[in-house]
XYZ file of N, CA and C in Angstrom:
537
model
N -8.698 2.698 28.453
C -8.372 1.602 27.860
C -7.841 2.315 26.131
N -6.626 1.507 26.367
C -5.595 1.842 24.420
C -6.750 1.550 23.966
N -6.037 1.895 22.737
C -6.807 1.202 21.442
C -6.621 -0.006 21.327
N -5.609 -0.551 21.384
C -4.833 -1.830 21.244
C -6.267 -2.678 22.482
N -5.980 -2.366 23.360
C -7.191 -2.991 24.296
C -8.611 -3.446 23.587
N -8.589 -2.070 23.073
C -10.386 -1.653 22.619
C -10.098 -3.031 22.019
N -9.389 -2.826 20.954
C -9.539 -3.711 19.440
C -9.268 -5.462 20.173
N -8.482 -5.634 21.163
C -8.262 -7.146 21.867
C -10.173 -7.134 22.262
N -10.829 -6.101 22.793
C -11.869 -6.624 23.376
C -13.166 -6.662 22.548
N -13.079 -6.356 21.907
C -13.332 -6.280 20.346
C -13.665 -7.548 19.547
N -12.229 -7.896 19.605
C -11.937 -9.510 18.916
C -12.551 -10.599 19.692
N -12.260 -10.464 20.602
C -12.820 -11.649 21.714
C -14.456 -11.811 21.425
N -14.883 -10.640 21.459
C -16.818 -10.921 21.101
C -17.113 -11.410 19.535
N -15.781 -10.698 18.557
C -15.917 -10.733 17.015
C -16.188 -12.408 17.134
N -15.421 -13.361 17.875
C -14.993 -14.666 17.275
C -16.331 -15.318 18.660
N -16.142 -15.055 19.378
C -17.240 -15.502 20.255
C -18.407 -15.938 19.468
N -18.578 -14.001 18.963
C -19.819 -14.733 18.224
C -20.249 -15.097 17.089
N -18.755 -15.525 16.120
C -18.539 -15.982 14.726
C -18.649 -15.081 14.186
N -18.041 -13.606 14.012
C -18.578 -12.900 12.963
C -17.881 -12.842 12.205
N -16.669 -14.398 12.056
C -16.374 -14.307 10.919
C -16.580 -15.021 9.988
N -17.454 -15.637 9.911
C -18.064 -16.670 9.269
C -18.455 -15.900 7.889
N -19.003 -14.989 7.900
C -19.114 -14.673 6.361
C -18.279 -14.251 5.823
N -17.307 -13.874 5.944
C -15.780 -14.067 5.861
C -14.599 -14.559 5.079
N -14.779 -15.775 5.527
C -14.423 -17.357 5.393
C -13.898 -17.329 3.687
N -12.839 -17.475 3.181
C -12.046 -17.802 1.900
C -11.004 -18.515 2.166
N -10.637 -18.615 0.712
C -9.075 -19.075 0.618
C -8.148 -18.231 0.398
N -6.820 -18.392 0.525
C -5.580 -17.453 0.296
C -5.474 -17.026 -1.366
N -6.532 -17.585 -2.194
C -6.244 -17.453 -3.662
C -7.527 -16.312 -4.112
N -6.696 -15.426 -4.532
C -8.094 -13.853 -5.051
C -8.548 -14.154 -6.032
N -9.928 -14.252 -5.605
C -11.449 -14.587 -6.897
C -11.180 -14.207 -8.555
N -10.767 -12.695 -8.165
C -10.656 -11.963 -9.470
C -8.922 -11.858 -10.100
N -8.138 -12.712 -9.227
C -6.972 -13.015 -10.172
C -6.347 -11.237 -9.847
N -6.744 -10.854 -8.929
C -6.416 -8.956 -8.780
C -5.898 -8.655 -7.391
N -4.427 -8.290 -7.908
C -3.600 -7.578 -6.715
C -3.894 -5.901 -7.176
N -4.412 -5.337 -5.580
C -4.352 -3.606 -5.999
C -3.097 -3.268 -4.645
N -2.166 -2.025 -5.533
C -1.587 -1.891 -4.488
C -1.827 -0.284 -4.044
N -1.925 0.029 -3.147
C -2.667 1.448 -2.628
C -2.123 1.963 -1.587
N -2.553 3.432 -1.071
C -1.541 3.985 0.345
C -2.977 3.303 1.268
N -1.971 3.554 2.412
C -2.217 3.526 3.406
C -3.415 4.017 4.194
N -3.721 5.171 4.099
C -4.781 6.353 4.331
C -5.764 5.971 4.925
N -5.851 6.362 5.755
C -7.327 5.818 6.253
C -8.099 5.970 5.934
N -8.538 7.211 5.229
C -9.853 7.136 4.452
C -9.878 6.017 3.558
N -8.898 5.138 3.316
C -9.288 4.320 2.374
C -9.917 2.885 2.586
N -9.724 2.832 3.843
C -9.989 1.489 4.641
C -11.009 0.801 4.134
N -12.292 1.587 4.133
C -13.137 0.385 3.880
C -13.752 1.736 2.165
N -13.101 2.386 2.118
C -13.575 3.338 0.575
C -12.955 2.462 0.001
N -11.958 1.855 -0.351
C -11.317 1.541 -1.722
C -11.673 0.149 -2.186
N -12.183 -0.757 -1.212
C -12.793 -2.169 -1.439
C -14.264 -1.630 -2.022
N -14.791 -0.622 -1.462
C -16.983 -0.866 -1.466
C -16.400 -0.267 -3.110
N -15.720 1.018 -2.952
C -15.688 1.864 -4.317
C -14.820 1.325 -5.751
N -14.070 0.252 -5.336
C -14.026 -1.009 -6.415
C -14.980 -2.197 -6.101
N -15.793 -1.976 -5.926
C -16.931 -3.887 -5.766
C -16.298 -4.606 -5.498
N -14.822 -4.261 -4.331
C -14.451 -5.808 -3.812
C -15.456 -6.460 -2.973
N -15.054 -7.826 -2.640
C -15.146 -8.435 -1.509
C -14.387 -9.222 -0.981
N -14.909 -9.643 0.513
C -13.511 -10.276 0.901
C -13.185 -11.772 0.138
N -11.829 -11.441 -0.134
C -11.477 -12.647 -0.939
C -11.009 -12.136 -2.337
N -11.497 -11.310 -2.917
C -11.461 -10.906 -4.562
C -10.445 -10.883 -4.929
N -9.474 -9.719 -4.174
C -8.179 -9.188 -4.318
C -7.276 -9.772 -3.578
N -6.098 -9.349 -3.554
C -4.904 -8.886 -2.751
C -4.540 -8.050 -2.882
N -4.763 -7.355 -1.468
C -4.422 -5.416 -1.216
C -3.545 -5.288 -0.867
N -2.633 -4.394 -1.013
C -1.134 -4.335 -0.728
C -1.298 -2.847 -0.459
N -0.990 -2.640 0.941
C -0.991 -0.906 1.600
C 0.174 -0.390 1.488
N 0.787 0.370 1.171
C 2.003 1.448 1.721
C 1.990 2.866 1.458
N 2.775 3.793 2.344
C 2.476 4.994 2.433
C 2.923 5.414 0.742
N 1.504 6.314 0.264
C 2.036 6.660 -1.122
C 1.678 5.534 -2.178
N 1.184 4.304 -1.851
C 1.026 3.293 -3.276
C 2.254 3.464 -4.384
N 3.514 3.606 -3.188
C 4.822 3.662 -4.652
C 5.577 2.283 -4.153
N 6.618 2.367 -5.353
C 7.001 1.124 -5.378
C 9.121 1.902 -5.227
N 9.813 2.303 -4.248
C 10.642 2.902 -4.177
C 11.892 2.551 -4.856
N 11.949 1.186 -4.736
C 13.065 0.274 -5.027
C 12.660 -0.363 -6.109
N 13.573 -1.630 -7.023
C 13.125 -2.704 -7.581
C 12.598 -3.973 -6.538
N 13.611 -4.102 -5.457
C 13.410 -4.910 -3.869
C 12.677 -4.523 -3.084
N 11.872 -3.885 -3.081
C 11.052 -3.268 -1.984
C 10.127 -4.178 -1.005
N 9.529 -4.313 -0.046
C 8.309 -5.345 0.475
C 7.297 -5.335 -0.282
N 6.599 -4.249 -0.955
C 5.840 -4.285 -1.924
C 5.719 -4.976 -3.336
N 7.074 -4.516 -3.660
C 7.393 -5.119 -5.162
C 7.462 -6.853 -4.819
N 8.030 -7.306 -3.538
C 8.117 -8.680 -3.131
C 6.562 -9.064 -3.026
N 5.650 -8.156 -2.492
C 4.425 -9.030 -1.887
C 3.495 -9.367 -3.700
N 3.985 -8.394 -4.202
C 3.335 -8.611 -5.452
C 4.031 -9.453 -6.725
N 4.824 -9.793 -5.967
C 5.819 -11.044 -7.247
C 5.056 -12.267 -6.541
N 4.964 -12.854 -5.335
C 4.703 -13.611 -4.617
C 3.454 -13.897 -5.233
N 2.076 -12.708 -5.394
C 0.983 -12.695 -5.622
C 1.028 -12.971 -7.036
N 1.529 -12.764 -7.827
C 1.803 -13.318 -9.385
C 2.024 -14.884 -8.841
N 3.602 -15.397 -8.748
C 3.954 -16.558 -9.144
C 3.027 -17.487 -8.082
N 2.448 -17.313 -6.814
C 2.327 -18.527 -5.807
C 0.449 -18.648 -5.868
N -0.297 -16.854 -6.177
C -1.734 -17.170 -5.898
C -2.222 -16.498 -6.893
N -1.636 -16.711 -8.083
C -2.146 -16.328 -9.526
C -2.987 -15.116 -9.630
N -2.171 -14.247 -9.257
C -2.608 -13.173 -9.324
C -2.736 -12.634 -11.318
N -3.510 -12.049 -12.119
C -3.337 -11.547 -13.628
C -3.427 -10.144 -13.742
N -3.884 -9.768 -12.713
C -4.020 -8.132 -12.825
C -3.605 -7.472 -12.229
N -2.591 -6.400 -11.933
C -2.401 -5.574 -11.455
C -2.663 -3.651 -11.293
N -3.339 -3.408 -10.292
C -3.609 -2.370 -9.932
C -3.041 -1.237 -9.419
N -2.510 -0.326 -9.511
C -2.164 0.803 -8.496
C -2.606 1.764 -8.288
N -3.247 1.943 -7.409
C -4.323 3.228 -6.751
C -3.714 4.290 -6.085
N -3.412 5.128 -6.308
C -2.805 6.496 -5.360
C -4.215 7.150 -5.083
N -4.227 8.057 -4.317
C -5.637 8.908 -4.080
C -4.867 10.191 -4.065
N -6.221 10.984 -4.169
C -6.640 12.829 -3.536
C -5.847 12.939 -2.570
N -5.034 13.904 -2.101
C -4.676 14.534 -1.313
C -4.311 13.608 0.288
N -3.423 12.899 -1.013
C -2.224 12.110 0.283
C -1.194 12.578 0.651
N -0.780 12.483 1.431
C 0.112 12.863 2.618
C 1.494 12.724 2.211
N 1.636 11.549 1.799
C 2.769 11.320 0.746
C 3.379 12.289 0.272
N 2.633 12.948 -1.174
C 2.747 14.146 -1.469
C 3.708 14.800 -1.546
N 3.844 15.383 -0.127
C 4.905 16.262 -0.050
C 5.372 16.163 1.441
N 5.750 14.116 1.288
C 6.462 14.323 2.841
C 8.092 14.104 2.573
N 9.101 14.275 3.155
C 10.382 14.927 3.206
C 11.119 13.867 4.092
N 12.034 14.298 4.457
C 13.020 13.268 5.482
C 13.536 14.788 6.549
N 13.172 16.048 5.711
C 14.058 17.017 6.558
C 12.758 17.610 7.655
N 11.237 16.938 7.493
C 10.193 17.027 8.424
C 10.136 15.750 9.157
N 10.622 14.319 9.087
C 10.763 13.985 9.645
C 12.182 14.125 10.923
N 13.080 14.325 10.239
C 14.209 14.254 11.262
C 13.881 15.270 12.428
N 13.323 16.269 12.021
C 12.966 16.919 13.604
C 12.169 16.832 13.951
N 11.076 15.494 13.284
C 10.222 15.146 14.054
C 10.822 14.084 15.406
N 11.837 13.310 14.589
C 12.676 12.260 15.236
C 13.204 12.255 16.206
N 14.516 13.832 16.230
C 15.195 14.622 17.098
C 14.013 14.853 18.552
N 13.169 15.419 17.876
C 11.892 16.251 19.019
C 11.396 14.349 19.741
N 11.521 13.235 19.557
C 10.852 12.356 19.812
C 12.329 11.568 20.671
N 13.489 12.257 20.512
C 14.879 11.694 20.785
C 15.677 10.587 20.591
N 15.002 10.797 18.972
C 15.990 9.532 18.152
C 17.686 10.723 18.555
N 18.976 9.847 18.981
C 19.852 10.992 17.986
C 20.061 10.796 17.415
N 20.419 12.447 16.651
C 21.055 12.036 15.465
C 21.983 11.262 14.873
N 23.199 10.912 15.219
C 23.957 9.768 15.135
C 22.781 8.664 14.325
N 21.979 8.425 14.651
C 20.977 7.285 14.441
C 20.118 7.914 12.761
N 20.850 9.083 12.997
C 19.892 9.642 11.390
C 21.198 9.717 10.278
N 22.627 9.416 10.440
C 23.133 9.332 9.131
C 24.369 8.093 9.578
N 24.213 6.740 10.254
C 24.820 5.769 10.521
C 24.607 4.674 9.721
N 23.046 4.614 8.843
C 22.401 3.603 8.231
C 22.993 3.627 6.788
N 23.217 2.494 6.175
C 23.498 2.255 4.675
C 22.465 2.817 3.767
N 21.356 3.614 4.294
C 20.259 4.281 3.980
C 20.542 5.477 3.531
N 20.201 6.276 2.558
C 19.873 7.449 2.492
C 18.471 7.859 2.820
N 18.613 8.697 3.862
C 16.960 8.673 4.275
C 16.383 10.236 3.841
N 17.371 10.710 3.257
C 16.883 11.931 1.681
C 15.624 11.082 1.021
N 16.530 9.963 0.576
C 15.558 9.566 -0.340
C 14.663 8.021 -0.188
N 15.247 7.737 1.008
C 13.876 7.286 1.674
C 12.904 7.582 2.201
N 13.414 8.518 2.651
C 11.598 8.888 2.794
C 11.462 10.664 2.343
N 11.556 10.616 1.091
C 10.962 11.690 0.330
C 9.482 10.825 -0.432
N 8.885 11.350 -0.509
C 7.789 11.617 -1.173
C 7.129 12.198 -2.562
N 6.461 11.627 -3.182
C 6.317 12.635 -4.625
C 5.641 14.002 -4.374
N 6.133 14.582 -5.423
C 5.137 16.077 -5.771
C 4.271 15.784 -7.111
N 3.943 14.903 -7.317
C 3.198 14.978 -8.229
C 2.421 13.629 -8.765
N 1.438 13.007 -8.281
C 0.406 11.846 -8.349
C 0.350 11.088 -9.445
N -0.228 12.083 -10.185
C 0.277 11.205 -11.902
C 1.292 11.126 -12.349
N 2.609 11.546 -11.581
C 3.671 10.766 -12.463
C 4.321 9.800 -11.265
N 4.000 9.870 -10.319
C 4.084 8.854 -9.093
C 3.464 7.439 -9.361
N 2.217 7.960 -9.738
C 2.071 6.466 -10.174
C 2.215 6.405 -11.569
N 2.699 6.710 -12.893
C 3.057 6.438 -13.641
C 3.926 5.474 -13.420
N 4.846 6.281 -12.494
C 6.702 5.643 -12.317
C 6.379 4.104 -11.485
N 5.230 4.067 -10.800
C 5.160 3.227 -10.037
C 4.850 1.940 -11.041
N 3.657 2.375 -11.976
C 3.633 1.056 -13.245
C 4.241 1.180 -13.722
N 5.201 1.980 -14.006
C 6.587 1.350 -15.001
C 7.662 0.343 -13.981
N 7.874 0.999 -12.558
C 8.541 -0.045 -12.136
C 7.953 -1.389 -12.276
N 7.182 -1.803 -12.316
C 5.942 -3.114 -11.876
C 6.179 -3.853 -13.242
N 6.038 -2.909 -14.028
C 5.772 -3.563 -15.272
C 7.270 -3.654 -16.443
N 8.332 -3.315 -15.835
C 9.780 -3.496 -16.135
C 10.347 -4.034 -14.928
N 10.029 -5.124 -14.207
C 10.268 -5.813 -13.022
C 10.946 -7.141 -13.857
N 12.570 -7.089 -13.606
C 12.676 -8.463 -14.059
C 12.183 -10.133 -13.959
N 11.480 -9.410 -12.826
C 10.604 -10.760 -12.038
C 9.163 -10.611 -12.819
N 8.352 -10.160 -13.391
C 7.016 -9.607 -13.716
C 7.128 -10.316 -15.024
N 6.420 -11.522 -15.010
C 6.147 -11.501 -16.994
C 5.381 -10.378 -17.279
N 5.183 -10.768 -18.829
C 4.706 -9.224 -19.741
C 3.506 -9.633 -20.127
N 2.772 -10.925 -19.663
C 1.345 -11.188 -19.522
C 0.644 -10.723 -18.260
N 1.163 -10.120 -17.704
C 0.237 -9.265 -16.556
C 0.046 -8.252 -16.672
N -1.667 -8.118 -16.442
C -1.844 -6.478 -16.582
C -1.278 -5.334 -15.864
N -1.036 -4.765 -16.039
C -0.599 -3.768 -14.687
C -1.320 -1.827 -15.718
N -1.944 -1.385 -14.691
C -2.879 -0.127 -14.673
C -2.749 0.679 -13.323
N -2.751 2.002 -13.495
C -2.697 3.244 -12.798
C -3.830 3.763 -12.463
N -4.197 4.283 -11.154
C -5.463 5.320 -11.147
C -4.848 5.476 -10.105
N -5.982 7.032 -10.143
C -5.512 8.169 -8.369
C -7.477 7.821 -8.415
N -7.555 7.572 -6.497
C -9.202 7.110 -6.442
C -9.217 8.691 -5.713
N -10.218 9.628 -5.691
C -10.750 10.656 -4.752
C -10.916 9.982 -3.747
N -10.494 10.858 -2.764
C -10.570 10.694 -1.137
C -11.810 10.306 -0.387
N -12.330 11.327 -1.102
C -14.088 11.297 -0.937
C -15.165 10.735 -0.865
N -14.842 10.306 -2.413
C -15.865 10.165 -3.289
C -16.005 8.635 -3.703
N -14.521 8.341 -3.686
C -14.200 6.851 -4.146
C -14.624 6.584 -5.841
N -14.648 8.272 -6.749
C -14.216 7.717 -8.454
C -12.805 7.741 -8.766
N -12.828 6.618 -9.452
C -11.342 6.595 -9.968
C -10.824 7.167 -11.299
N -10.417 7.663 -11.319
C -9.368 8.072 -13.145
C -8.556 7.860 -13.393
N -8.487 6.825 -14.898
C -7.279 5.970 -14.588
C -6.154 7.123 -15.248
N -4.457 6.712 -14.554
C -2.967 7.064 -14.914
C -3.250 6.618 -16.352
N -2.960 7.703 -17.788
C -2.204 6.784 -18.694
C -0.954 7.158 -18.998
């Protein structure tokens, strides 16, 4: 049975047993908080537990590396929606230790893409510079500062929104603020 089929089987049982009832909330974050974090599997449960967040407390936005590579990417869009539509007043950027995005590069992905059958012509025909788009970062603190700066200086983020950056330990959940 595939992983998706296992998830679907579990979901049918979850709904039938009304497992969802303890999670019922509305769309507005109780703490008026948004958290931009990495999609790393180690943070799937650890992030919310280490931050003391319950379902409905915050908007959690995840991507590779907890970064905002451009002013108009989807993470920035989600934060703007969270501020204007959902009442978010504070934003936490939470990167983590031993992040895989720390040393990723297009050259690494290029070889993998070619091995999986993507034609080389597809790697150059788009209007995106894949070297830049798939480049990671090499200093986690610097990346957090850059992401915080991008949010704070975004032309559509009001100055009364608090934005702070952190690194969470991928094992213990300990937060360290990046200033």
